Short mmCIF file of C-alpha atoms in Angstrom, two decimals:
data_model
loop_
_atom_site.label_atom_id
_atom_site.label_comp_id
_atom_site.label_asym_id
_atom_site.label_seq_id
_atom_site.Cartn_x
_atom_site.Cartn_y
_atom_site.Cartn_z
CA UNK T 241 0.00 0.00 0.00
CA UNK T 242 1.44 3.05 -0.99
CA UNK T 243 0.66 6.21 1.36
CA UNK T 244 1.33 10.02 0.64
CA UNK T 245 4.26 11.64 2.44
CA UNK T 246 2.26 14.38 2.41
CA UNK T 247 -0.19 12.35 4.66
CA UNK T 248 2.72 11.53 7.45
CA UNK T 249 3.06 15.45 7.26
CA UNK T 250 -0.50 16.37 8.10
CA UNK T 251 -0.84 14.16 10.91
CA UNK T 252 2.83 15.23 11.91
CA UNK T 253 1.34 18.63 12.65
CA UNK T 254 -2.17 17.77 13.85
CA UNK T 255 -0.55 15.80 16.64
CA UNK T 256 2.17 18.68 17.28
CA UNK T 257 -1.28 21.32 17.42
CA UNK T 258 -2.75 19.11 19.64
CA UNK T 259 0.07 18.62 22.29
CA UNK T 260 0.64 22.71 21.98
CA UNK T 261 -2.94 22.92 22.55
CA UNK T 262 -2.81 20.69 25.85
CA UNK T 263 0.50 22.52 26.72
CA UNK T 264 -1.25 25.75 26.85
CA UNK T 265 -4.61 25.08 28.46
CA UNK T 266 -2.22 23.56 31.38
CA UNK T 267 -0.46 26.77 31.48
CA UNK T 268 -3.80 28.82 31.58
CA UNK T 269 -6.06 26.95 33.41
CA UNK T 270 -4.00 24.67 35.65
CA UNK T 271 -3.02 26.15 39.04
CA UNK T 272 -6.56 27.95 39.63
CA UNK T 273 -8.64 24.73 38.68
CA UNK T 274 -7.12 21.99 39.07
CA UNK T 275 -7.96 20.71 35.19
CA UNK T 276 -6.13 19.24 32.57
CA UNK T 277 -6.76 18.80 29.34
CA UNK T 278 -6.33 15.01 28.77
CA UNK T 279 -6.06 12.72 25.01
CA UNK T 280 -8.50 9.97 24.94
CA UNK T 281 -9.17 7.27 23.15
CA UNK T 282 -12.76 6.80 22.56
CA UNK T 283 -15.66 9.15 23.78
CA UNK T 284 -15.09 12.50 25.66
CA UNK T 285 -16.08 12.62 29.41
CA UNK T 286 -15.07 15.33 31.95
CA UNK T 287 -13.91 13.98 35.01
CA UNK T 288 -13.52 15.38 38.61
CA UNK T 289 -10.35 14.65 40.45
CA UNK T 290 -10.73 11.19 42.31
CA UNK T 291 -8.73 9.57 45.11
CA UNK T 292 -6.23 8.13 41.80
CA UNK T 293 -6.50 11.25 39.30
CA UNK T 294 -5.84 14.42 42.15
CA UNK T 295 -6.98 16.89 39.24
CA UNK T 296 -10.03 17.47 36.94
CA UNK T 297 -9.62 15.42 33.50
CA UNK T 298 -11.21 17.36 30.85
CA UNK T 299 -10.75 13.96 28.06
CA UNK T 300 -11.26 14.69 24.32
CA UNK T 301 -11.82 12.32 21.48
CA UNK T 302 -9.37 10.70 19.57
CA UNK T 303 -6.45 13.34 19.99
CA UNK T 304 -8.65 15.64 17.50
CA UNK T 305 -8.25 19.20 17.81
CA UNK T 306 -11.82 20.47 17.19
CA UNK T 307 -12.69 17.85 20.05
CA UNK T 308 -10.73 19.51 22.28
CA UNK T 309 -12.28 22.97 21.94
CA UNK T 310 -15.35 21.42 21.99
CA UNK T 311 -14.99 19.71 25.12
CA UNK T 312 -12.63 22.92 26.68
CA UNK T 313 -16.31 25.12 25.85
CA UNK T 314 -18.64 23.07 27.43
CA UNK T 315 -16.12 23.21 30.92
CA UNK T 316 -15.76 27.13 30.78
CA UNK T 317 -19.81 27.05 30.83
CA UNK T 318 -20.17 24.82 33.90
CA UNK T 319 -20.58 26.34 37.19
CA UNK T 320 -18.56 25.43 40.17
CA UNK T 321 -21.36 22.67 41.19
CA UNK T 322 -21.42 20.91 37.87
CA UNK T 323 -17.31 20.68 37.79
CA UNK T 324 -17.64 18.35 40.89
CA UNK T 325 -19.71 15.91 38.92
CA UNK T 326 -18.62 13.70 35.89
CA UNK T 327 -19.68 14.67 32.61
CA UNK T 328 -20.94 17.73 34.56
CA UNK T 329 -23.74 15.22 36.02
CA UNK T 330 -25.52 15.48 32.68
CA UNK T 331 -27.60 12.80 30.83
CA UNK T 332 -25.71 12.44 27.01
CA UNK T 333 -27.87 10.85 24.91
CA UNK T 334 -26.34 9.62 22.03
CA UNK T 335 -26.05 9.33 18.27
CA UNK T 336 -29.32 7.91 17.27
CA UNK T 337 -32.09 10.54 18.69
CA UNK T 338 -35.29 10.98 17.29
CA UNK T 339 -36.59 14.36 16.42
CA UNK T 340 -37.35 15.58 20.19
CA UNK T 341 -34.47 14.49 21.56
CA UNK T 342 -32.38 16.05 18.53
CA UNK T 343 -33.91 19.56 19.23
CA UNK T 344 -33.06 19.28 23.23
CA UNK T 345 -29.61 18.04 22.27
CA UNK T 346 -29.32 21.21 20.21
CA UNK T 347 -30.24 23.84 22.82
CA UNK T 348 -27.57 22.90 25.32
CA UNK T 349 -25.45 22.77 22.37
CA UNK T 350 -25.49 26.39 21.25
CA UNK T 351 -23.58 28.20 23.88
CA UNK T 352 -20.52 25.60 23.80
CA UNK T 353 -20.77 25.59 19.91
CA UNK T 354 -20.74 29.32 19.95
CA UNK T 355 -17.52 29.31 22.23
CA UNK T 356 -15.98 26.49 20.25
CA UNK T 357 -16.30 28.99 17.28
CA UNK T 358 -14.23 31.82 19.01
CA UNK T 359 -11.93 29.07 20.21
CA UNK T 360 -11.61 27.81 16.70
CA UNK T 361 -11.36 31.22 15.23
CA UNK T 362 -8.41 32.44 17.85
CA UNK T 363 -6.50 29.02 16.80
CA UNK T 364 -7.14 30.12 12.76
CA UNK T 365 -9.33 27.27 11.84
CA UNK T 366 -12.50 26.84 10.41
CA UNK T 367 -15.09 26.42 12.42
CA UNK T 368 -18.12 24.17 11.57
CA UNK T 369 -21.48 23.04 13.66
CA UNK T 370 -21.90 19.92 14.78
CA UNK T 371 -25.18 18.31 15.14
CA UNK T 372 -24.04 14.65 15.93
CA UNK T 373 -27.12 12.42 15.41
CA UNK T 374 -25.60 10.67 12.29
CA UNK T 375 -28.31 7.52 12.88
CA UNK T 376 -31.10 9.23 13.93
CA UNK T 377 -33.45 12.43 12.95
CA UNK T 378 -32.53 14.50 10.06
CA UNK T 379 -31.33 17.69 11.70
CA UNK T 380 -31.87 20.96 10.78
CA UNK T 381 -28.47 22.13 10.14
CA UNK T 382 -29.07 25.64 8.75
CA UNK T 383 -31.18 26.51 11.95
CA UNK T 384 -28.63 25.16 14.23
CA UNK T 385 -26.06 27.00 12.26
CA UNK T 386 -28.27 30.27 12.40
CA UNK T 387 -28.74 29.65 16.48
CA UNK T 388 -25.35 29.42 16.97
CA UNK T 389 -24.06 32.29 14.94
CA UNK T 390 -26.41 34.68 16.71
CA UNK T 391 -25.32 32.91 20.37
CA UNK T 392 -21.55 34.06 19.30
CA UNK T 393 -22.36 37.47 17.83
CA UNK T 394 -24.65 37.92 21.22
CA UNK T 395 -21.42 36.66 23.16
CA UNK T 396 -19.27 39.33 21.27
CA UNK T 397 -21.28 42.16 21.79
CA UNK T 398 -21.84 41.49 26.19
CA UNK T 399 -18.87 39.24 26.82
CA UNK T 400 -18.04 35.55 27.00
CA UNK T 401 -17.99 33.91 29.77
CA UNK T 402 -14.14 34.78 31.99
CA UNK T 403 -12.07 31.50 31.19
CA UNK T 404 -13.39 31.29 27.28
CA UNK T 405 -12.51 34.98 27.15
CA UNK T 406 -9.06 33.73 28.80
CA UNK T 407 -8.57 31.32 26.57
CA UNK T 408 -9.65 33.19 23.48
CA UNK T 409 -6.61 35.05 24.20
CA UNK T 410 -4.35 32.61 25.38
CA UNK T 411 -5.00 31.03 21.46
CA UNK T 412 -4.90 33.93 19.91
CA UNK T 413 -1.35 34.61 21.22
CA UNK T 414 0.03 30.83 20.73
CA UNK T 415 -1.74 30.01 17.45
CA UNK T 416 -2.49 33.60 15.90
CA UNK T 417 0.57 34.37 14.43
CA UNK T 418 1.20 30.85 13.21
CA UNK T 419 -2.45 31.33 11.08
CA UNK T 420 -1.09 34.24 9.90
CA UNK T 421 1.96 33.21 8.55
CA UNK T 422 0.19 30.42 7.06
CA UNK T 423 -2.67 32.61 4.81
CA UNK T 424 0.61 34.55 3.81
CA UNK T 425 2.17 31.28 2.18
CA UNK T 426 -0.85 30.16 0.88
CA UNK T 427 -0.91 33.54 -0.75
CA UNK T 428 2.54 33.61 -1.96
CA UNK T 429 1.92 29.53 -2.75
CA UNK T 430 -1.37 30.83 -5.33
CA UNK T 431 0.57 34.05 -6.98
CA UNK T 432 3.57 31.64 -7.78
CA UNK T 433 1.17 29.03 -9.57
CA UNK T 434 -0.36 31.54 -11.09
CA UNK T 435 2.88 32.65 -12.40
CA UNK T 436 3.98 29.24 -13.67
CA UNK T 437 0.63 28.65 -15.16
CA UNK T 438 1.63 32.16 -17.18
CA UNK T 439 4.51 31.25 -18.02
CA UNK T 440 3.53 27.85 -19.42
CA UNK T 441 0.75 29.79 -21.35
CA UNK T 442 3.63 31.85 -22.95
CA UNK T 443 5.93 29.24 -23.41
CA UNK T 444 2.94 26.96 -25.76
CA UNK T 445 2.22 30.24 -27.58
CA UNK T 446 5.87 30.77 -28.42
CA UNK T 447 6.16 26.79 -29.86
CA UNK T 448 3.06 27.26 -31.77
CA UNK T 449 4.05 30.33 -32.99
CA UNK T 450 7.08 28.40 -33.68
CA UNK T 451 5.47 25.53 -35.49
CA UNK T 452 3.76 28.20 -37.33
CA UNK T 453 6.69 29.45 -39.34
CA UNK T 454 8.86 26.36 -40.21
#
């Protein structure tokens, strides 16, 4: 089986985003909470600190970045009370929900979707909604979408909540000049194929022109 270098090079920097990503919510969030921002394996779970674990596990899927924001969101909502519990002592119900069940699931999504956007933003990604119910109802993506865009712009005009505003910044600083730098080579990347494209244009108008006159 042959596999793209290119591949080993995307997942070469996915897992080096990730492990700055768990680097810096440790630096941010660590000594006043007691939380750490953990790689899983399978399904995210928050977990309080335990007589084995001393600290807060905040456990994302699969070592995926988006995951991570996700699941960093939905702790900067929870209140003191709900940090003592695990999975904030909330019912998940899972892939698979029929239609009622699908809306409820949506309207405790919207807030943490809405911070995962200005988290994803900061970090110069692209953000997109997840509705996660793959087996069950058709969801209404474009009203989800809608609810959580106004959720964000609400959130930017009276303030997010203190730690996603603290992190906002925290991966604004770490990431934000990285994205940067990386729209400027994909700039420079498109005006040099568009160069060689001219030039290639040129260079088959000067052989035909060639062909023309022998």
């Amino acid at each position: 089986m042959n596999i793209c270098p290119h591949t080993f090079c995307h997942f070469d920097a996915e897992t080096h985003a990730v492990d700055a990503l768990m680097t810096l919510f440790d630096s941010v969030f660590f000594i006043d909470f007691n939380t750490r921002l953990v790689r899983g394996e399978s399904e995210p779970v928050y977990l309080p600190a335990n007589n084995v674990t001393p600290y807060n596990q905040i456990v994302f899927a699969h070592g995926y970045f988006s995951s991570a924001l996700h699941e960093i969101a939905h702790w900067c909502i929870a209140g003191v009370a709900r940090r003592k519990l695990e999975d904030y002592g909330y019912w998940y119900c899972p892939d698979g929900r029929d239609a009622q069940q699908q809306k409820e699931f949506e309207q405790v999504e919207i807030k943490p979707q809405a911070i995962e956007r200005a988290f994803t933003l900061a970090a110069g990604r692209k953000f997109s909604v997840s509705t996660d119910n793959l087996e069950g109802a058709e969801p209404d993506r474009e009203a989800f979408t809608q609810a959580v865009l106004k959720q964000f712009a609400r959130y930017e005009q009276q303030g997010f909540p203190v730690r996603a505003q603290r992190f906002i910044d925290a991966l604004q600083q770490t990431f934000g000049t990285d994205a940067e730098q990386r729209r400027a080579t994909a700039k420079q990347m498109r005006a040099t194929v568009k160069q060689m494209r001219a030039t290639v244009k040129q260079m088959r108008a000067t052989v035909k022109q060639m062909r023309a006159t022998t």
